[in-house]
Amino acid sequence: MIKLTVRDYVHIALVAALYVVLTITPPLNAISYGMYQFRVSEMMNFLAFYHRKYIIGVTVGCMIANFYSFGLIDVIVGGGSTLVFVTLGVLLFEKYQKDYLFNGMLNKAFFYFSFFFATSMVTVAMELYFFGAPFLLTWFTTATGELVSLLVGAMVIDKVAKRIAFKG
């Protein structure tokens, strides 16, 4: 069990708030929901590789942002999926965090996590299927949007982490 300090709770709250702002604020909200989505806020998932407290921050942020789409069902499905798959992704790929691909452009752990997390969009596809969206097409489009946003976010977070200490 991680013992959290007041400073940690502030970091968690800031990450959650930033996730919400990057999801629900116009014009980003137009591309953050539904069958075709590209969430800029998903780059925050990579913070969990620097400290596991950020798993809480991105999960809470996702739950709050999802409340604005399909309500409580999206809070449970999306928030639960984020909690499970970000945690699993960190556990599975953390050992690759010091390795890079493409001449140092892309962190190997982030690269693997991006594909892993994109496949988790099956949960979003199942949810949207119950609201009338076609399952396979929805899984493809949400996974593709997720993959692109994560790969771009991987490069952004990796560069920012060289200037800001996310480990603390």
Short mmCIF file of N, CA and C in Angstrom, two decimals:
data_model
loop_
_atom_site.label_atom_id
_atom_site.label_comp_id
_atom_site.label_asym_id
_atom_site.label_seq_id
_atom_site.Cartn_x
_atom_site.Cartn_y
_atom_site.Cartn_z
N MET A 1 0.84 -1.18 0.00
CA MET A 1 0.00 0.00 0.00
C MET A 1 0.88 1.25 0.00
N ILE A 2 0.55 2.20 -0.84
CA ILE A 2 1.30 3.44 -0.93
C ILE A 2 0.78 4.41 0.13
N LYS A 3 1.71 4.97 0.90
CA LYS A 3 1.31 5.99 1.88
C LYS A 3 1.38 7.34 1.18
N LEU A 4 0.25 8.02 1.10
CA LEU A 4 0.17 9.29 0.39
C LEU A 4 0.24 10.46 1.36
N THR A 5 0.93 11.51 0.92
CA THR A 5 1.03 12.74 1.71
C THR A 5 0.02 13.76 1.18
N VAL A 6 -0.09 14.86 1.87
CA VAL A 6 -0.96 15.95 1.40
C VAL A 6 -0.49 16.42 0.03
N ARG A 7 0.81 16.48 -0.16
CA ARG A 7 1.37 16.88 -1.46
C ARG A 7 0.93 15.91 -2.56
N ASP A 8 0.93 14.61 -2.25
CA ASP A 8 0.48 13.61 -3.21
C ASP A 8 -0.99 13.82 -3.58
N TYR A 9 -1.81 14.10 -2.58
CA TYR A 9 -3.23 14.35 -2.85
C TYR A 9 -3.43 15.58 -3.74
N VAL A 10 -2.60 16.58 -3.55
CA VAL A 10 -2.66 17.77 -4.40
C VAL A 10 -2.27 17.41 -5.83
N HIS A 11 -1.22 16.60 -6.00
CA HIS A 11 -0.82 16.16 -7.34
C HIS A 11 -1.93 15.35 -8.01
N ILE A 12 -2.55 14.47 -7.24
CA ILE A 12 -3.66 13.65 -7.77
C ILE A 12 -4.81 14.56 -8.23
N ALA A 13 -5.15 15.54 -7.39
CA ALA A 13 -6.24 16.46 -7.74
C ALA A 13 -5.90 17.29 -8.97
N LEU A 14 -4.65 17.73 -9.08
CA LEU A 14 -4.24 18.51 -10.25
C LEU A 14 -4.31 17.68 -11.53
N VAL A 15 -3.87 16.44 -11.46
CA VAL A 15 -3.93 15.56 -12.63
C VAL A 15 -5.39 15.31 -13.01
N ALA A 16 -6.23 15.03 -12.03
CA ALA A 16 -7.65 14.80 -12.31
C ALA A 16 -8.28 16.04 -12.94
N ALA A 17 -7.99 17.20 -12.38
CA ALA A 17 -8.56 18.45 -12.92
C ALA A 17 -8.07 18.72 -14.34
N LEU A 18 -6.79 18.50 -14.58
CA LEU A 18 -6.23 18.72 -15.91
C LEU A 18 -6.84 17.74 -16.91
N TYR A 19 -7.04 16.50 -16.51
CA TYR A 19 -7.68 15.51 -17.37
C TYR A 19 -9.09 15.99 -17.76
N VAL A 20 -9.84 16.45 -16.78
CA VAL A 20 -11.21 16.92 -17.04
C VAL A 20 -11.19 18.11 -17.99
N VAL A 21 -10.33 19.07 -17.73
CA VAL A 21 -10.26 20.28 -18.58
C VAL A 21 -9.88 19.91 -20.01
N LEU A 22 -8.91 18.99 -20.16
CA LEU A 22 -8.48 18.60 -21.51
C LEU A 22 -9.50 17.71 -22.23
N THR A 23 -10.54 17.29 -21.52
CA THR A 23 -11.58 16.46 -22.14
C THR A 23 -12.86 17.24 -22.41
N ILE A 24 -13.32 18.03 -21.46
CA ILE A 24 -14.66 18.63 -21.60
C ILE A 24 -14.67 20.06 -22.11
N THR A 25 -13.50 20.70 -22.19
CA THR A 25 -13.45 22.09 -22.62
C THR A 25 -13.53 22.18 -24.14
N PRO A 26 -14.40 23.07 -24.65
CA PRO A 26 -14.45 23.28 -26.11
C PRO A 26 -13.10 23.83 -26.59
N PRO A 27 -12.64 23.47 -27.75
CA PRO A 27 -13.22 22.57 -28.75
C PRO A 27 -12.85 21.10 -28.53
N LEU A 28 -12.05 20.80 -27.49
CA LEU A 28 -11.61 19.42 -27.27
C LEU A 28 -12.76 18.47 -26.98
N ASN A 29 -13.85 18.98 -26.39
CA ASN A 29 -14.98 18.11 -26.07
C ASN A 29 -15.61 17.51 -27.33
N ALA A 30 -15.48 18.18 -28.46
CA ALA A 30 -16.07 17.69 -29.71
C ALA A 30 -15.39 16.41 -30.19
N ILE A 31 -14.14 16.20 -29.81
CA ILE A 31 -13.41 15.01 -30.26
C ILE A 31 -13.16 14.02 -29.12
N SER A 32 -13.69 14.27 -27.96
CA SER A 32 -13.40 13.45 -26.77
C SER A 32 -14.43 12.36 -26.48
N TYR A 33 -15.56 12.37 -27.14
CA TYR A 33 -16.64 11.45 -26.80
C TYR A 33 -17.18 10.75 -28.03
N GLY A 34 -17.86 9.64 -27.79
CA GLY A 34 -18.58 8.95 -28.85
C GLY A 34 -17.75 7.93 -29.59
N MET A 35 -18.28 7.57 -30.76
CA MET A 35 -17.69 6.52 -31.57
C MET A 35 -16.34 6.91 -32.16
N TYR A 36 -16.16 8.17 -32.46
CA TYR A 36 -14.90 8.67 -33.02
C TYR A 36 -14.31 9.62 -31.99
N GLN A 37 -13.32 9.15 -31.25
CA GLN A 37 -12.78 10.01 -30.21
C GLN A 37 -11.26 10.05 -30.23
N PHE A 38 -10.77 11.21 -29.89
CA PHE A 38 -9.34 11.47 -29.78
C PHE A 38 -9.18 12.32 -28.52
N ARG A 39 -8.89 11.69 -27.41
CA ARG A 39 -8.78 12.41 -26.14
C ARG A 39 -7.34 12.86 -25.90
N VAL A 40 -7.13 14.13 -25.96
CA VAL A 40 -5.82 14.71 -25.65
C VAL A 40 -5.44 14.35 -24.21
N SER A 41 -6.42 14.30 -23.34
CA SER A 41 -6.21 14.01 -21.92
C SER A 41 -5.62 12.63 -21.65
N GLU A 42 -5.72 11.72 -22.60
CA GLU A 42 -5.21 10.36 -22.39
C GLU A 42 -3.70 10.32 -22.23
N MET A 43 -3.01 11.37 -22.66
CA MET A 43 -1.56 11.41 -22.45
C MET A 43 -1.21 11.38 -20.96
N MET A 44 -2.16 11.78 -20.13
CA MET A 44 -1.93 11.79 -18.68
C MET A 44 -1.73 10.38 -18.13
N ASN A 45 -2.19 9.36 -18.85
CA ASN A 45 -2.02 7.97 -18.41
C ASN A 45 -0.55 7.63 -18.17
N PHE A 46 0.33 8.24 -18.94
CA PHE A 46 1.76 7.93 -18.82
C PHE A 46 2.37 8.41 -17.51
N LEU A 47 1.71 9.32 -16.83
CA LEU A 47 2.22 9.79 -15.54
C LEU A 47 2.30 8.64 -14.54
N ALA A 48 1.46 7.64 -14.70
CA ALA A 48 1.45 6.49 -13.78
C ALA A 48 2.77 5.72 -13.82
N PHE A 49 3.53 5.86 -14.90
CA PHE A 49 4.83 5.21 -14.97
C PHE A 49 5.85 5.91 -14.06
N TYR A 50 5.60 7.15 -13.73
CA TYR A 50 6.52 7.91 -12.88
C TYR A 50 6.16 7.77 -11.41
N HIS A 51 4.89 7.64 -11.11
CA HIS A 51 4.44 7.39 -9.74
C HIS A 51 3.02 6.83 -9.81
N ARG A 52 2.78 5.79 -9.06
CA ARG A 52 1.48 5.11 -9.15
C ARG A 52 0.32 5.94 -8.60
N LYS A 53 0.63 6.99 -7.86
CA LYS A 53 -0.45 7.85 -7.35
C LYS A 53 -1.25 8.46 -8.50
N TYR A 54 -0.60 8.61 -9.65
CA TYR A 54 -1.28 9.22 -10.79
C TYR A 54 -2.34 8.31 -11.40
N ILE A 55 -2.31 7.02 -11.07
CA ILE A 55 -3.39 6.13 -11.51
C ILE A 55 -4.71 6.63 -10.93
N ILE A 56 -4.67 7.06 -9.69
CA ILE A 56 -5.87 7.61 -9.04
C ILE A 56 -6.30 8.90 -9.75
N GLY A 57 -5.34 9.77 -10.03
CA GLY A 57 -5.65 11.04 -10.69
C GLY A 57 -6.30 10.87 -12.05
N VAL A 58 -5.73 9.99 -12.91
CA VAL A 58 -6.33 9.83 -14.24
C VAL A 58 -7.66 9.10 -14.16
N THR A 59 -7.80 8.18 -13.20
CA THR A 59 -9.08 7.48 -13.05
C THR A 59 -10.18 8.43 -12.60
N VAL A 60 -9.90 9.23 -11.60
CA VAL A 60 -10.90 10.21 -11.12
C VAL A 60 -11.21 11.22 -12.21
N GLY A 61 -10.18 11.70 -12.91
CA GLY A 61 -10.40 12.64 -14.01
C GLY A 61 -11.26 12.04 -15.09
N CYS A 62 -11.00 10.79 -15.45
CA CYS A 62 -11.79 10.09 -16.46
C CYS A 62 -13.24 9.94 -16.00
N MET A 63 -13.43 9.59 -14.75
CA MET A 63 -14.79 9.41 -14.22
C MET A 63 -15.58 10.71 -14.26
N ILE A 64 -14.95 11.80 -13.87
CA ILE A 64 -15.64 13.10 -13.90
C ILE A 64 -15.95 13.50 -15.33
N ALA A 65 -14.97 13.35 -16.23
CA ALA A 65 -15.18 13.72 -17.64
C ALA A 65 -16.25 12.84 -18.28
N ASN A 66 -16.28 11.56 -17.93
CA ASN A 66 -17.26 10.65 -18.52
C ASN A 66 -18.68 10.91 -18.02
N PHE A 67 -18.80 11.54 -16.89
CA PHE A 67 -20.13 11.90 -16.39
C PHE A 67 -20.84 12.84 -17.36
N TYR A 68 -20.07 13.59 -18.15
CA TYR A 68 -20.64 14.54 -19.10
C TYR A 68 -21.10 13.88 -20.40
N SER A 69 -20.83 12.58 -20.58
CA SER A 69 -21.23 11.93 -21.83
C SER A 69 -22.48 11.08 -21.62
N PHE A 70 -22.29 9.85 -21.20
CA PHE A 70 -23.43 8.95 -21.03
C PHE A 70 -23.81 8.78 -19.56
N GLY A 71 -23.32 9.66 -18.71
CA GLY A 71 -23.70 9.64 -17.31
C GLY A 71 -23.05 8.55 -16.49
N LEU A 72 -23.79 8.04 -15.55
CA LEU A 72 -23.27 7.10 -14.56
C LEU A 72 -22.72 5.82 -15.19
N ILE A 73 -23.34 5.32 -16.23
CA ILE A 73 -22.85 4.10 -16.88
C ILE A 73 -21.45 4.32 -17.44
N ASP A 74 -21.20 5.49 -18.02
CA ASP A 74 -19.88 5.81 -18.57
C ASP A 74 -18.87 6.06 -17.45
N VAL A 75 -19.32 6.57 -16.33
CA VAL A 75 -18.44 6.75 -15.17
C VAL A 75 -17.92 5.39 -14.72
N ILE A 76 -18.83 4.42 -14.63
CA ILE A 76 -18.46 3.08 -14.15
C ILE A 76 -17.62 2.33 -15.19
N VAL A 77 -18.09 2.28 -16.43
CA VAL A 77 -17.37 1.53 -17.47
C VAL A 77 -16.04 2.20 -17.80
N GLY A 78 -16.06 3.47 -18.12
CA GLY A 78 -14.83 4.17 -18.49
C GLY A 78 -13.85 4.31 -17.34
N GLY A 79 -14.37 4.68 -16.17
CA GLY A 79 -13.50 4.83 -15.00
C GLY A 79 -12.92 3.50 -14.57
N GLY A 80 -13.76 2.47 -14.55
CA GLY A 80 -13.28 1.14 -14.18
C GLY A 80 -12.25 0.61 -15.15
N SER A 81 -12.51 0.83 -16.43
CA SER A 81 -11.58 0.40 -17.47
C SER A 81 -10.24 1.13 -17.33
N THR A 82 -10.29 2.42 -17.09
CA THR A 82 -9.07 3.20 -16.90
C THR A 82 -8.27 2.67 -15.71
N LEU A 83 -8.94 2.47 -14.60
CA LEU A 83 -8.27 1.98 -13.40
C LEU A 83 -7.59 0.63 -13.67
N VAL A 84 -8.32 -0.30 -14.24
CA VAL A 84 -7.80 -1.65 -14.48
C VAL A 84 -6.67 -1.64 -15.50
N PHE A 85 -6.89 -0.99 -16.65
CA PHE A 85 -5.91 -1.10 -17.74
C PHE A 85 -4.68 -0.21 -17.55
N VAL A 86 -4.81 0.92 -16.90
CA VAL A 86 -3.62 1.72 -16.60
C VAL A 86 -2.77 0.98 -15.57
N THR A 87 -3.41 0.42 -14.56
CA THR A 87 -2.67 -0.34 -13.55
C THR A 87 -1.96 -1.54 -14.18
N LEU A 88 -2.69 -2.32 -14.97
CA LEU A 88 -2.09 -3.47 -15.65
C LEU A 88 -0.96 -3.05 -16.58
N GLY A 89 -1.17 -1.98 -17.33
CA GLY A 89 -0.16 -1.50 -18.25
C GLY A 89 1.13 -1.11 -17.55
N VAL A 90 1.01 -0.43 -16.43
CA VAL A 90 2.20 -0.04 -15.67
C VAL A 90 2.91 -1.29 -15.16
N LEU A 91 2.16 -2.24 -14.63
CA LEU A 91 2.77 -3.47 -14.12
C LEU A 91 3.46 -4.28 -15.23
N LEU A 92 2.84 -4.33 -16.40
CA LEU A 92 3.39 -5.12 -17.49
C LEU A 92 4.60 -4.48 -18.18
N PHE A 93 4.59 -3.16 -18.32
CA PHE A 93 5.58 -2.51 -19.18
C PHE A 93 6.57 -1.58 -18.48
N GLU A 94 6.46 -1.44 -17.17
CA GLU A 94 7.34 -0.54 -16.42
C GLU A 94 8.82 -0.90 -16.61
N LYS A 95 9.12 -2.18 -16.77
CA LYS A 95 10.51 -2.62 -16.92
C LYS A 95 11.18 -2.10 -18.20
N TYR A 96 10.39 -1.63 -19.15
CA TYR A 96 10.94 -1.10 -20.40
C TYR A 96 11.10 0.42 -20.40
N GLN A 97 10.84 1.06 -19.29
CA GLN A 97 10.79 2.52 -19.26
C GLN A 97 12.12 3.21 -19.60
N LYS A 98 13.22 2.56 -19.37
CA LYS A 98 14.51 3.17 -19.67
C LYS A 98 14.98 2.91 -21.10
N ASP A 99 14.23 2.13 -21.84
CA ASP A 99 14.57 1.77 -23.22
C ASP A 99 13.80 2.66 -24.20
N TYR A 100 14.43 2.95 -25.33
CA TYR A 100 13.82 3.81 -26.33
C TYR A 100 13.85 3.18 -27.71
N LEU A 101 12.91 3.60 -28.54
CA LEU A 101 12.79 3.16 -29.92
C LEU A 101 12.97 4.37 -30.84
N PHE A 102 13.23 4.10 -32.10
CA PHE A 102 13.28 5.13 -33.14
C PHE A 102 14.27 6.24 -32.78
N ASN A 103 15.51 5.84 -32.52
CA ASN A 103 16.59 6.79 -32.19
C ASN A 103 16.26 7.68 -31.01
N GLY A 104 15.69 7.09 -29.98
CA GLY A 104 15.41 7.83 -28.76
C GLY A 104 14.15 8.68 -28.80
N MET A 105 13.34 8.54 -29.83
CA MET A 105 12.14 9.36 -29.95
C MET A 105 10.98 8.87 -29.08
N LEU A 106 10.91 7.56 -28.84
CA LEU A 106 9.74 7.01 -28.18
C LEU A 106 10.14 6.00 -27.11
N ASN A 107 9.67 6.25 -25.92
CA ASN A 107 9.90 5.37 -24.78
C ASN A 107 9.25 4.01 -25.08
N LYS A 108 10.02 2.94 -24.90
CA LYS A 108 9.53 1.59 -25.23
C LYS A 108 8.32 1.20 -24.38
N ALA A 109 8.34 1.51 -23.09
CA ALA A 109 7.21 1.19 -22.22
C ALA A 109 5.96 1.93 -22.69
N PHE A 110 6.13 3.19 -23.06
CA PHE A 110 4.99 3.98 -23.53
C PHE A 110 4.45 3.43 -24.85
N PHE A 111 5.36 2.99 -25.71
CA PHE A 111 4.96 2.42 -27.00
C PHE A 111 4.11 1.16 -26.79
N TYR A 112 4.60 0.23 -25.98
CA TYR A 112 3.86 -0.99 -25.71
C TYR A 112 2.53 -0.70 -25.02
N PHE A 113 2.58 0.20 -24.05
CA PHE A 113 1.36 0.58 -23.32
C PHE A 113 0.31 1.15 -24.28
N SER A 114 0.74 1.94 -25.24
CA SER A 114 -0.20 2.57 -26.18
C SER A 114 -1.02 1.52 -26.93
N PHE A 115 -0.38 0.48 -27.40
CA PHE A 115 -1.10 -0.59 -28.11
C PHE A 115 -1.97 -1.38 -27.14
N PHE A 116 -1.44 -1.68 -25.97
CA PHE A 116 -2.19 -2.41 -24.95
C PHE A 116 -3.46 -1.65 -24.57
N PHE A 117 -3.30 -0.36 -24.28
CA PHE A 117 -4.44 0.43 -23.84
C PHE A 117 -5.44 0.65 -24.97
N ALA A 118 -4.95 0.78 -26.19
CA ALA A 118 -5.87 0.95 -27.34
C ALA A 118 -6.78 -0.27 -27.48
N THR A 119 -6.25 -1.47 -27.23
CA THR A 119 -7.11 -2.65 -27.33
C THR A 119 -8.17 -2.68 -26.23
N SER A 120 -7.90 -1.98 -25.12
CA SER A 120 -8.88 -1.95 -24.02
C SER A 120 -10.13 -1.15 -24.40
N MET A 121 -10.10 -0.50 -25.53
CA MET A 121 -11.28 0.24 -25.98
C MET A 121 -12.44 -0.69 -26.31
N VAL A 122 -12.20 -1.98 -26.20
CA VAL A 122 -13.28 -2.96 -26.35
C VAL A 122 -14.38 -2.66 -25.32
N THR A 123 -13.98 -2.18 -24.15
CA THR A 123 -14.98 -1.87 -23.11
C THR A 123 -15.85 -0.68 -23.53
N VAL A 124 -15.24 0.31 -24.15
CA VAL A 124 -16.00 1.47 -24.65
C VAL A 124 -16.91 1.03 -25.79
N ALA A 125 -16.39 0.17 -26.66
CA ALA A 125 -17.19 -0.33 -27.78
C ALA A 125 -18.41 -1.11 -27.28
N MET A 126 -18.22 -1.92 -26.23
CA MET A 126 -19.35 -2.66 -25.67
C MET A 126 -20.38 -1.70 -25.08
N GLU A 127 -19.90 -0.69 -24.39
CA GLU A 127 -20.83 0.30 -23.81
C GLU A 127 -21.62 1.01 -24.90
N LEU A 128 -20.92 1.50 -25.91
CA LEU A 128 -21.59 2.23 -26.98
C LEU A 128 -22.50 1.32 -27.82
N TYR A 129 -22.18 0.03 -27.88
CA TYR A 129 -23.04 -0.94 -28.57
C TYR A 129 -24.43 -0.96 -27.93
N PHE A 130 -24.47 -0.86 -26.60
CA PHE A 130 -25.76 -0.85 -25.90
C PHE A 130 -26.54 0.44 -26.17
N PHE A 131 -25.85 1.47 -26.66
CA PHE A 131 -26.53 2.70 -27.04
C PHE A 131 -26.80 2.77 -28.54
N GLY A 132 -26.54 1.65 -29.25
CA GLY A 132 -26.90 1.57 -30.66
C GLY A 132 -25.76 1.66 -31.65
N ALA A 133 -24.53 1.81 -31.21
CA ALA A 133 -23.39 1.90 -32.13
C ALA A 133 -22.95 0.49 -32.55
N PRO A 134 -22.47 0.35 -33.78
CA PRO A 134 -21.99 -0.96 -34.23
C PRO A 134 -20.70 -1.34 -33.48
N PHE A 135 -20.65 -2.56 -32.93
CA PHE A 135 -19.57 -2.96 -32.04
C PHE A 135 -18.18 -2.92 -32.68
N LEU A 136 -17.97 -3.67 -33.76
CA LEU A 136 -16.63 -3.77 -34.35
C LEU A 136 -16.12 -2.45 -34.89
N LEU A 137 -16.98 -1.71 -35.56
CA LEU A 137 -16.57 -0.40 -36.08
C LEU A 137 -16.22 0.54 -34.93
N THR A 138 -17.02 0.51 -33.89
CA THR A 138 -16.77 1.37 -32.73
C THR A 138 -15.46 1.00 -32.04
N TRP A 139 -15.21 -0.30 -31.91
CA TRP A 139 -13.95 -0.73 -31.30
C TRP A 139 -12.77 -0.26 -32.15
N PHE A 140 -12.88 -0.42 -33.46
CA PHE A 140 -11.81 0.02 -34.36
C PHE A 140 -11.58 1.53 -34.26
N THR A 141 -12.65 2.31 -34.33
CA THR A 141 -12.48 3.77 -34.34
C THR A 141 -12.00 4.30 -32.99
N THR A 142 -12.53 3.77 -31.89
CA THR A 142 -12.07 4.25 -30.57
C THR A 142 -10.64 3.78 -30.30
N ALA A 143 -10.30 2.57 -30.72
CA ALA A 143 -8.93 2.07 -30.51
C ALA A 143 -7.93 2.86 -31.35
N THR A 144 -8.32 3.19 -32.58
CA THR A 144 -7.43 3.97 -33.44
C THR A 144 -7.20 5.37 -32.87
N GLY A 145 -8.27 6.03 -32.45
CA GLY A 145 -8.14 7.35 -31.84
C GLY A 145 -7.32 7.30 -30.57
N GLU A 146 -7.53 6.27 -29.77
CA GLU A 146 -6.77 6.09 -28.53
C GLU A 146 -5.30 5.87 -28.83
N LEU A 147 -5.01 5.03 -29.79
CA LEU A 147 -3.62 4.73 -30.14
C LEU A 147 -2.89 5.99 -30.60
N VAL A 148 -3.51 6.74 -31.49
CA VAL A 148 -2.87 7.97 -31.99
C VAL A 148 -2.67 8.97 -30.85
N SER A 149 -3.70 9.17 -30.02
CA SER A 149 -3.55 10.14 -28.94
C SER A 149 -2.49 9.69 -27.94
N LEU A 150 -2.39 8.39 -27.70
CA LEU A 150 -1.37 7.89 -26.77
C LEU A 150 0.03 7.98 -27.35
N LEU A 151 0.20 7.67 -28.62
CA LEU A 151 1.53 7.77 -29.21
C LEU A 151 2.04 9.21 -29.24
N VAL A 152 1.15 10.14 -29.57
CA VAL A 152 1.53 11.57 -29.51
C VAL A 152 1.80 11.97 -28.06
N GLY A 153 0.91 11.55 -27.18
CA GLY A 153 1.08 11.85 -25.76
C GLY A 153 2.33 11.26 -25.16
N ALA A 154 2.75 10.09 -25.65
CA ALA A 154 3.96 9.44 -25.16
C ALA A 154 5.17 10.33 -25.40
N MET A 155 5.24 10.92 -26.58
CA MET A 155 6.37 11.80 -26.89
C MET A 155 6.31 13.09 -26.07
N VAL A 156 5.11 13.62 -25.89
CA VAL A 156 4.94 14.86 -25.12
C VAL A 156 5.32 14.64 -23.66
N ILE A 157 4.74 13.63 -23.04
CA ILE A 157 4.99 13.37 -21.61
C ILE A 157 6.46 13.04 -21.38
N ASP A 158 7.07 12.26 -22.26
CA ASP A 158 8.49 11.92 -22.11
C ASP A 158 9.36 13.18 -22.14
N LYS A 159 9.05 14.10 -23.02
CA LYS A 159 9.82 15.35 -23.11
C LYS A 159 9.57 16.24 -21.88
N VAL A 160 8.33 16.34 -21.46
CA VAL A 160 7.99 17.15 -20.29
C VAL A 160 8.64 16.57 -19.03
N ALA A 161 8.68 15.24 -18.95
CA ALA A 161 9.26 14.57 -17.77
C ALA A 161 10.75 14.84 -17.62
N LYS A 162 11.39 15.25 -18.68
CA LYS A 162 12.82 15.60 -18.59
C LYS A 162 13.01 16.97 -17.91
N ARG A 163 11.94 17.74 -17.83
CA ARG A 163 12.01 19.07 -17.19
C ARG A 163 11.27 19.15 -15.86
N ILE A 164 10.26 18.32 -15.71
CA ILE A 164 9.45 18.32 -14.49
C ILE A 164 9.58 16.96 -13.82
N ALA A 165 9.85 16.95 -12.53
CA ALA A 165 10.02 15.69 -11.79
C ALA A 165 8.65 15.12 -11.42
N PHE A 166 8.18 14.16 -12.19
CA PHE A 166 6.89 13.52 -11.90
C PHE A 166 7.03 12.42 -10.85
N LYS A 167 8.24 12.03 -10.53
CA LYS A 167 8.46 10.91 -9.60
C LYS A 167 8.06 11.25 -8.18
N GLY A 168 8.13 12.51 -7.81
CA GLY A 168 7.85 12.91 -6.43
C GLY A 168 6.41 12.98 -6.07
#
